[in-house]
mmCIF file of C-alpha atoms and ligand atoms in Angstrom:
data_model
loop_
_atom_site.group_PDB
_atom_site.id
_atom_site.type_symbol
_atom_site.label_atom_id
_atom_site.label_comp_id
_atom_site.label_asym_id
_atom_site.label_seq_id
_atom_site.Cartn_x
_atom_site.Cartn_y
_atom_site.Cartn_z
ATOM 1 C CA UNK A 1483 0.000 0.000 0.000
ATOM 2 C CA UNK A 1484 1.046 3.500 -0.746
ATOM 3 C CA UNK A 1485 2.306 5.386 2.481
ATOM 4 C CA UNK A 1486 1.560 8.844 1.539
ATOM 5 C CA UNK A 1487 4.423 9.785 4.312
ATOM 6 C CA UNK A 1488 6.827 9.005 1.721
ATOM 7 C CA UNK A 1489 4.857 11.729 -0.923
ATOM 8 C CA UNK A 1490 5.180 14.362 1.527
ATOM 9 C CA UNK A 1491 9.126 13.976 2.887
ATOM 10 C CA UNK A 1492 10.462 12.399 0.288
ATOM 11 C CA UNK A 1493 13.519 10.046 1.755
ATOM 12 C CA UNK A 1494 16.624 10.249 0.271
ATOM 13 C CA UNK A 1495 18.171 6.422 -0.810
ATOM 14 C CA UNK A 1496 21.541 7.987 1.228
ATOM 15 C CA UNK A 1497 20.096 8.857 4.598
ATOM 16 C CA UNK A 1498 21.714 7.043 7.417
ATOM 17 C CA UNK A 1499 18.701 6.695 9.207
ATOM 18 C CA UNK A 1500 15.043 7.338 9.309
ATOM 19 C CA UNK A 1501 14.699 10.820 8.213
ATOM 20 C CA UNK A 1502 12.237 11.879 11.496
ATOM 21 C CA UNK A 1503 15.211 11.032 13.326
ATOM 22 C CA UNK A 1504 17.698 13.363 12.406
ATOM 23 C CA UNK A 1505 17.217 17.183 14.506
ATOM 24 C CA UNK A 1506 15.986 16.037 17.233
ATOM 25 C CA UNK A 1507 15.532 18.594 19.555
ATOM 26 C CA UNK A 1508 13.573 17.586 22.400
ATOM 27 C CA UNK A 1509 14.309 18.485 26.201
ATOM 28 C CA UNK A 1510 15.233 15.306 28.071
ATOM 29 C CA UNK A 1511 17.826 15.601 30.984
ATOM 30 C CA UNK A 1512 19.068 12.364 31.178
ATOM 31 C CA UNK A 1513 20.602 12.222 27.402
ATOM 32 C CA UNK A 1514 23.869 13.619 27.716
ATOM 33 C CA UNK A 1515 23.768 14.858 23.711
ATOM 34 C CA UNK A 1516 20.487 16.316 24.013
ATOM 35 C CA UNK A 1517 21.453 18.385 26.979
ATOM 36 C CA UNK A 1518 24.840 19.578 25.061
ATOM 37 C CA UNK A 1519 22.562 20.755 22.588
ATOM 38 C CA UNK A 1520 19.987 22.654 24.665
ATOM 39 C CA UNK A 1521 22.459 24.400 26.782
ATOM 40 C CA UNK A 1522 24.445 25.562 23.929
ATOM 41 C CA UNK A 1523 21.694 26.971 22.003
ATOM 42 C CA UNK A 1524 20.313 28.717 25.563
ATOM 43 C CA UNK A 1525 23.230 30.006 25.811
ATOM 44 C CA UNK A 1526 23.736 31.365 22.200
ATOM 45 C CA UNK A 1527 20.146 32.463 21.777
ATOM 46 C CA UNK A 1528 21.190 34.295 25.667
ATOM 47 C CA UNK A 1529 23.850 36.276 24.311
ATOM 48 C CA UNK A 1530 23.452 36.698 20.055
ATOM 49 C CA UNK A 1531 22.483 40.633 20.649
ATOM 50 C CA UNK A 1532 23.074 43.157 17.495
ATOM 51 C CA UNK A 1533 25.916 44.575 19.642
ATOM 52 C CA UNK A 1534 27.587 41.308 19.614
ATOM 53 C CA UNK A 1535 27.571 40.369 16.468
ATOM 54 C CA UNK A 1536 28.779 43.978 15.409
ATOM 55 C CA UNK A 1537 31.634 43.410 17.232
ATOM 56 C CA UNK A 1538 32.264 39.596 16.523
ATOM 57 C CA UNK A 1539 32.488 41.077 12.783
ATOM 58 C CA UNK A 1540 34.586 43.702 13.267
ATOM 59 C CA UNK A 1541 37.235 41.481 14.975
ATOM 60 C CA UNK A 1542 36.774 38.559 12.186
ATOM 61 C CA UNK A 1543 36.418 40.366 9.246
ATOM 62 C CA UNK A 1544 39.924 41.806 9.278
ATOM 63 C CA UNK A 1545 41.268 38.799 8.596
ATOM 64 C CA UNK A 1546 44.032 39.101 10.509
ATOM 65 C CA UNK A 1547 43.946 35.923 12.701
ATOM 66 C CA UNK A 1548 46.114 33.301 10.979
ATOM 67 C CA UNK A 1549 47.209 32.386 7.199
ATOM 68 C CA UNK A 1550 46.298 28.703 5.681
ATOM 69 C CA UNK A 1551 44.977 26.920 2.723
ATOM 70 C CA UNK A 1552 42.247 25.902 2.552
ATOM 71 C CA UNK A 1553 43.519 21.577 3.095
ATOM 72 C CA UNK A 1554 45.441 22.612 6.253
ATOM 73 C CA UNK A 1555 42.029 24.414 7.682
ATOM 74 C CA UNK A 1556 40.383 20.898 6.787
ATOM 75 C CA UNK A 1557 42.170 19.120 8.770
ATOM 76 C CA UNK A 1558 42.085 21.053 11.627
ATOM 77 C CA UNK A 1559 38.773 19.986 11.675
ATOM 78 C CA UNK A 1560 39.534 16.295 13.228
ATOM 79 C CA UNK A 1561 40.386 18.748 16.068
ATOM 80 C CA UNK A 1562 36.570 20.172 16.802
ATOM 81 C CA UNK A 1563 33.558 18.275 17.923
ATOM 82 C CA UNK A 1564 30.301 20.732 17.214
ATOM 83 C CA UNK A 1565 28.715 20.519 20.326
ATOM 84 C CA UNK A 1566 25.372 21.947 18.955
ATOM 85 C CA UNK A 1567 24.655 18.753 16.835
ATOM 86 C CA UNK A 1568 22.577 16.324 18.095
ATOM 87 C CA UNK A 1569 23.261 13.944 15.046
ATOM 88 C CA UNK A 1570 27.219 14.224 15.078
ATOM 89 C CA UNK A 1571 29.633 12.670 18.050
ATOM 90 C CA UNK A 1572 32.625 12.980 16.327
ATOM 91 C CA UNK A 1573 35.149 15.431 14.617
ATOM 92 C CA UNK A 1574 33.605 17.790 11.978
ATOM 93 C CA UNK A 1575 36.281 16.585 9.264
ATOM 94 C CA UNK A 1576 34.199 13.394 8.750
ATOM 95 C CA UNK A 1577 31.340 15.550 8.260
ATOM 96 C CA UNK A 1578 32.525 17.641 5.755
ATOM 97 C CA UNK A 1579 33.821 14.165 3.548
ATOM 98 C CA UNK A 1580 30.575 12.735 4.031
ATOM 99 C CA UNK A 1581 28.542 15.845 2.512
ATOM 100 C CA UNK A 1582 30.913 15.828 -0.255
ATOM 101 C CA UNK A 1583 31.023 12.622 -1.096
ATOM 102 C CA UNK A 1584 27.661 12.066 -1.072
ATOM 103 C CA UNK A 1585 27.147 15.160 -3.441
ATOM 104 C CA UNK A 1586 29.446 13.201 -5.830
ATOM 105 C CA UNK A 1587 27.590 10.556 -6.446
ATOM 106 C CA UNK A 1588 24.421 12.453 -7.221
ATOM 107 C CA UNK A 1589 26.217 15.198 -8.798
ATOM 108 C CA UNK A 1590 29.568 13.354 -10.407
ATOM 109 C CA UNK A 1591 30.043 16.753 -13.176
ATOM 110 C CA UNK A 1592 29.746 19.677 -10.522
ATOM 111 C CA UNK A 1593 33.073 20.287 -8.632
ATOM 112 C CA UNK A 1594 32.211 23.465 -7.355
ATOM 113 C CA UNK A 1595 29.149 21.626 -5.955
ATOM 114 C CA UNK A 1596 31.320 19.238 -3.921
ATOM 115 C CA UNK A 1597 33.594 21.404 -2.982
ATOM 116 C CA UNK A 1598 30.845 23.691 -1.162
ATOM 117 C CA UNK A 1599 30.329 20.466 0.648
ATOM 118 C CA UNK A 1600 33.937 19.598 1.867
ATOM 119 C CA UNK A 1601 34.023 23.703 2.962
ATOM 120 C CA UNK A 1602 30.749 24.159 3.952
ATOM 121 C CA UNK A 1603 31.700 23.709 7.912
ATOM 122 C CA UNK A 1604 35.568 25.077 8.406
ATOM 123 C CA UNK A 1605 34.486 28.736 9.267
ATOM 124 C CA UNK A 1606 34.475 26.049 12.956
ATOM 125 C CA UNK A 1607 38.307 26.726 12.680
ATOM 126 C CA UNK A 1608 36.744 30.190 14.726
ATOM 127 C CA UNK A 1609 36.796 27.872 17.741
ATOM 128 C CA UNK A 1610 39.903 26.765 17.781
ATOM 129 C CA UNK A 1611 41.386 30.329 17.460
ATOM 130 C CA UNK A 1612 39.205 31.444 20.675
ATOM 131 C CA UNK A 1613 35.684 31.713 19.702
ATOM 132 C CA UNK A 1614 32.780 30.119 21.814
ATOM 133 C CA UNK A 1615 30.937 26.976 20.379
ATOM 134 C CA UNK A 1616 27.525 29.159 21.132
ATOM 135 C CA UNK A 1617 29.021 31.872 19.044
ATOM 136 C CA UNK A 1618 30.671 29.134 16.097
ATOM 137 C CA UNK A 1619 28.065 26.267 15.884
ATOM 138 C CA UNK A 1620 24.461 25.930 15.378
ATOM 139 C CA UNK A 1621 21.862 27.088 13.535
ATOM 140 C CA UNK A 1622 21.818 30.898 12.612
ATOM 141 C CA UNK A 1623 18.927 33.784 12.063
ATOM 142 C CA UNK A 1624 18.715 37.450 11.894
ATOM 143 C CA UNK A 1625 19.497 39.349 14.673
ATOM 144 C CA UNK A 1626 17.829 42.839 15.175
ATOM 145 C CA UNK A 1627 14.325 41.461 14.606
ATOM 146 C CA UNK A 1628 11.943 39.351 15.853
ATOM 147 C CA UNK A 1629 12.855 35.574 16.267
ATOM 148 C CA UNK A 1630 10.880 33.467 13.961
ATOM 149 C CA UNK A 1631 8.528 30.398 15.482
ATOM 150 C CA UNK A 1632 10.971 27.655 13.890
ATOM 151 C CA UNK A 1633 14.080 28.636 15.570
ATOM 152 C CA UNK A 1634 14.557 25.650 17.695
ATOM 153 C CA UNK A 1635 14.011 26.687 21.371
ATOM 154 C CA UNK A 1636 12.348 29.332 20.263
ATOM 155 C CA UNK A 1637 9.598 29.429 22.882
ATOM 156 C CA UNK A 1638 12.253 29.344 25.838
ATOM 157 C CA UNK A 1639 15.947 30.427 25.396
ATOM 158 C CA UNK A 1640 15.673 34.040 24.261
ATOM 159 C CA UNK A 1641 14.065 35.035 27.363
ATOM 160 C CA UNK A 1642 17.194 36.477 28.668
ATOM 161 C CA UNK A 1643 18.512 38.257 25.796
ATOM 162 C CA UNK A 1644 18.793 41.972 26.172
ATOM 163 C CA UNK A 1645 17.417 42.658 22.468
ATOM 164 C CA UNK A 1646 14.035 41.078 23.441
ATOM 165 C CA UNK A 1647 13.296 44.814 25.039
ATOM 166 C CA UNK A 1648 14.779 46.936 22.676
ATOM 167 C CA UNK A 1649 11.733 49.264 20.416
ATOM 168 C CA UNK A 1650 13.032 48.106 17.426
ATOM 169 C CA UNK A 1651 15.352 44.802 17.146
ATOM 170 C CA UNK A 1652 11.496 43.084 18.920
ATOM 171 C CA UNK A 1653 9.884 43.503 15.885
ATOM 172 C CA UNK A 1654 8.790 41.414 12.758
ATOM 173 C CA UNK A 1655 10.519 43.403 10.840
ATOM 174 C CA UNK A 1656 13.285 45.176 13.280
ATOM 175 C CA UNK A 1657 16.171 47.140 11.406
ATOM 176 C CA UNK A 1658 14.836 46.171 8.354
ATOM 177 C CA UNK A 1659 13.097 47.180 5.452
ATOM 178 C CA UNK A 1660 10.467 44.192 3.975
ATOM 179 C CA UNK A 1661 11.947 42.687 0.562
ATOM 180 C CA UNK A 1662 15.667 43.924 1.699
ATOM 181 C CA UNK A 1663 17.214 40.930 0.681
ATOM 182 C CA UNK A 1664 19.412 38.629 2.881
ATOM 183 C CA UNK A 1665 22.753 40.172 1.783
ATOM 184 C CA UNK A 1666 21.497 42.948 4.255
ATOM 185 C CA UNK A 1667 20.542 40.883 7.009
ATOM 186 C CA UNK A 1668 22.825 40.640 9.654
ATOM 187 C CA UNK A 1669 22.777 36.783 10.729
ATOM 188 C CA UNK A 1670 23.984 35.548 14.126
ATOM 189 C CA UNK A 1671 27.593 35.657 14.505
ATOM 190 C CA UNK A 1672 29.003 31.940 13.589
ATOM 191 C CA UNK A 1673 30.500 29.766 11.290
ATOM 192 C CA UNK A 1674 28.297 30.233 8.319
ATOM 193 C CA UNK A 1675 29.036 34.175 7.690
ATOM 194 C CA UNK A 1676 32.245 33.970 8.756
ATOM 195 C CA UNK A 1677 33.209 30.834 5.835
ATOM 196 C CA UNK A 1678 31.505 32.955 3.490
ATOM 197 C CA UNK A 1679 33.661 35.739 4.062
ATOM 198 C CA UNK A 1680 37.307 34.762 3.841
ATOM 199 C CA UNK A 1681 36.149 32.899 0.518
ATOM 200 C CA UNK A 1682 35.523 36.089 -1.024
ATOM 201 C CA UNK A 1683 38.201 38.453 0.963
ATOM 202 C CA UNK A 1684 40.206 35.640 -0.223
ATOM 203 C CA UNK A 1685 38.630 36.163 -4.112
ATOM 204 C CA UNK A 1686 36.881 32.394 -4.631
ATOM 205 C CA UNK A 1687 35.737 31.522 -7.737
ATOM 206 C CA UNK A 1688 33.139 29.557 -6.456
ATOM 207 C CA UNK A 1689 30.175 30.239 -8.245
ATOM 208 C CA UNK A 1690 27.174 32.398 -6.679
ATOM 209 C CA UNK A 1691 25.253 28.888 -5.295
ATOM 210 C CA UNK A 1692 28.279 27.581 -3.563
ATOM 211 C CA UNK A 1693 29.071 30.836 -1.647
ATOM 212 C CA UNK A 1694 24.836 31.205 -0.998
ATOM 213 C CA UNK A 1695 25.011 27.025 0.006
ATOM 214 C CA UNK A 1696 27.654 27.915 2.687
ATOM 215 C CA UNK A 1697 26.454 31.524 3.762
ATOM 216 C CA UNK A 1698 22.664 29.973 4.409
ATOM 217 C CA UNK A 1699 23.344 26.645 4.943
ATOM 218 C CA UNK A 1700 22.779 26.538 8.968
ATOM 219 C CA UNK A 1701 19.326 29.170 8.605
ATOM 220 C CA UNK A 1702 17.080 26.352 9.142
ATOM 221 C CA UNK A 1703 14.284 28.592 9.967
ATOM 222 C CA UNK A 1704 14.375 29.907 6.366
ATOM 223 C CA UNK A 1705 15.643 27.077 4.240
ATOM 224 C CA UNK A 1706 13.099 24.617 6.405
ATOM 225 C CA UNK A 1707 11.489 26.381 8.366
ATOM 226 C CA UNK A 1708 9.445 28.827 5.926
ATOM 227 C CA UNK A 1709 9.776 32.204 8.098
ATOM 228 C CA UNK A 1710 11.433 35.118 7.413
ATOM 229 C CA UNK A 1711 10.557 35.375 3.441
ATOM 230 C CA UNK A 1712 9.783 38.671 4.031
ATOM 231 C CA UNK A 1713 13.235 39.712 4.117
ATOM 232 C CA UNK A 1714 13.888 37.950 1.082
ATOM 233 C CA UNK A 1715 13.980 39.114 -2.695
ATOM 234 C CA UNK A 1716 14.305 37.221 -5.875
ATOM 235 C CA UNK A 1717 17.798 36.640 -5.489
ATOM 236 C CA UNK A 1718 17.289 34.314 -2.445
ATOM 237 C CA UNK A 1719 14.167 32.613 -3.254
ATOM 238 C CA UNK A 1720 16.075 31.726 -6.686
ATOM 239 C CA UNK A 1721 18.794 30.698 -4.780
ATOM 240 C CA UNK A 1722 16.928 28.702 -2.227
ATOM 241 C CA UNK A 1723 16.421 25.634 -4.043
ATOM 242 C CA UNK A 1724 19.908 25.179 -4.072
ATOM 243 C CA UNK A 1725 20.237 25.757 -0.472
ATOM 244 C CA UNK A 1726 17.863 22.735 -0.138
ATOM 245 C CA UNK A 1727 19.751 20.541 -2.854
ATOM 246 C CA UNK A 1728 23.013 21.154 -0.476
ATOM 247 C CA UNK A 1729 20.694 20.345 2.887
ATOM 248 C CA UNK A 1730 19.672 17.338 1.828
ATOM 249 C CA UNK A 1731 23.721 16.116 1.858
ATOM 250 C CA UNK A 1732 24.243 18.644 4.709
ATOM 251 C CA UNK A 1733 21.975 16.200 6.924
ATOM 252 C CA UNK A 1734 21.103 12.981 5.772
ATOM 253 C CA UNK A 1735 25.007 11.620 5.261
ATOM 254 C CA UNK A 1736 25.675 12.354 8.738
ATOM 255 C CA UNK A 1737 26.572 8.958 10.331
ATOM 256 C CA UNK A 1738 29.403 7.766 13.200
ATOM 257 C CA UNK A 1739 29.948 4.618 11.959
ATOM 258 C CA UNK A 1740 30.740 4.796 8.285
ATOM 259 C CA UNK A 1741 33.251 7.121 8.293
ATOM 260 C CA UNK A 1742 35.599 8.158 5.284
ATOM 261 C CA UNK A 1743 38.639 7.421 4.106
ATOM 262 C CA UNK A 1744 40.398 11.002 4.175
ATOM 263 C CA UNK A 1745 43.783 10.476 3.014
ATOM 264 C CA UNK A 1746 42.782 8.132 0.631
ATOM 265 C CA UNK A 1747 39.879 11.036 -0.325
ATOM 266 C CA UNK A 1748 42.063 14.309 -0.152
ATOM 267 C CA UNK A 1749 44.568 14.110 -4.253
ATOM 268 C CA UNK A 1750 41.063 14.326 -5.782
ATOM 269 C CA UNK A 1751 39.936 17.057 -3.417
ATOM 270 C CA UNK A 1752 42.742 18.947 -3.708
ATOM 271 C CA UNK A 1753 42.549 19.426 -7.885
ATOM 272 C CA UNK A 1754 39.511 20.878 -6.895
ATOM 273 C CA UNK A 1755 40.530 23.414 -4.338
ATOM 274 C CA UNK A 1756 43.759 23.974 -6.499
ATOM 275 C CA UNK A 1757 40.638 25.117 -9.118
ATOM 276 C CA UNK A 1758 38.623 27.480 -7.150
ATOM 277 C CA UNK A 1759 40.325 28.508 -4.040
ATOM 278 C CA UNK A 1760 44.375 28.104 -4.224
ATOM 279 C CA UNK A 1761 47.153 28.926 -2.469
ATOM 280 C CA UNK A 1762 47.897 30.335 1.510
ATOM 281 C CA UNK A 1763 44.774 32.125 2.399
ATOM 282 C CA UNK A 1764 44.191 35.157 5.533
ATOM 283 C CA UNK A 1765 41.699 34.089 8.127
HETATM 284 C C1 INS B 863 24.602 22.893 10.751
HETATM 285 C C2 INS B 863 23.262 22.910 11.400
HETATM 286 C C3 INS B 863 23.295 22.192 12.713
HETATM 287 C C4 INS B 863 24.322 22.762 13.629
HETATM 288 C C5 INS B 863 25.674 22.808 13.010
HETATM 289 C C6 INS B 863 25.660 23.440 11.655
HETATM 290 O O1 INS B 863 24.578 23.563 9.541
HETATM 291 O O2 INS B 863 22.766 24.178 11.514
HETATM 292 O O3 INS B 863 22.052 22.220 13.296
HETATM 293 O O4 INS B 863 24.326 22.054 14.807
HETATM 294 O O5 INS B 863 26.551 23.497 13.818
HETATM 295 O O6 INS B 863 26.906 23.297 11.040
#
């Protein structure tokens, strides 16, 4: 008989498990992952005020921190464990393998494609030159507005945050005009932005859907969740079907026990970063 489950959330042949399982994001004290997870994102969703992230860019962006290419940032990665995943218990390098590879197979002729997936995560290297996991990791939105409904935690972790009072940063729309367009929205201050950045300080030629795959790919309460299209123009909703190709790697190739083979993996990753983003780069 036909489940019509399968019509609605259509489950990708790849997925390590049962797609209802991944993002799990229920409360439940005793599970020592799924309290990792809540108290980072209290915390983040605490302390991810407009002022913050002003200053978290204006530190970052000067790229001033440390030089690297792009293969020695990778494998920094078997040095970070994202503490804000509930679907990953061990070191981000697997993870960014796994979304690549499984891009490959589904999408053997785009490079730049699978390359967006082995780079997607490294803007994590922020953690290991000082920056908090709450302020690295996780799932991102705009500050200086309202917090949409599908930000996970939504109905309990912002209490806290100073910008819940302010006159403007508590509304729907906030410091922003309706349409603007979310190359004017300032996100939370994490991973996502900051990846996005030294690719283009460090002049990528990634085309425009790899560099909008990695800038969005953590906004789950756009990409998924549906909220805040009123920030968006065409740009971004042409763009967001892309966002969801890359999601669907992002997430269901996540696994602990089949992990990849990354020196047996990295010649035929190089070529490609020797193609679109060579050389010593500035963080
Ligand atoms: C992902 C996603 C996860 C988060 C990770 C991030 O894109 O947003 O929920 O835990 O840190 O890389």
């Amino acid at each position: 008989m036909l489940d019509v489950s399968e019509l609605l959330r259509p489950e990708p042949a790849f997925a390590t498990k049962p797609v209802v399982q991944f993002r799990d994001y229920t409360v439940d004290p005793n599970d020592r992952i799924k309290e990792r997870v809540r108290k980072l994102y209290h915390e983040m969703h605490t302390k991810m005020t407009v002022d913050f992230v002003k200053e978290r860019r204006a530190s970052w962006l000067k790229f001033d921190k440390f030089k690297a290419t792009m293969m020695d940032a990778i494998r920094k990665m078997s040095e970070f464990l994202d503490e804000s995943d509930p679907d990953v218990d061990v070191p981000n390098i697997m993870h960014g393998f796994q979304t690549a590879e499984g891009i490959r197979k589904e999408h053997p002729d785009k490079g730049w494609f699978q390359l967006a997936g082995l780079i997607h995560d490294v803007g994590k290297i922020l953690h290991l030159y000082g920056e908090p996991q709450w302020s690295t990791t996780g799932d991102t939105f705009p500050v200086g507005c309202d917090w949409a409904p599908s930000v996970v935690y939504r109905e309990t972790s912002f209490q806290d945050n100073p910008d819940a009072k302010h006159p403007v940063y508590s509304t729907k729309y906030g410091m922003y005009k309706p349409r603007c367009g979310l190359e004017n929205v300032t996100m939370s201050w994490g991973h996502d932005e900051y990846m996005y950045q030294v690719l283009r300080h460090n002049k990528t030629t990634l085309p425009d859907e790899a560099l909008y795959m990695i800038r969005f790919h953590s906004f789950y309460p756009w990409h998924s969740g549906g909220d805040y299209m009123h920030l968006c123009n065409d740009k971004d909703l042409k763009m967001l079907p892309w966002v969801l190709e890359f999601n669907k790697y992002d997430l269901y190739t996540k696994t602990d026990d089949d992990l990849p083979d990354v020196e047996a993996l990295t010649p035929y990753y190089q070529k490609l970063i020797d193609q679109y983003i060579p050389g010593v780069l500035e963080w």
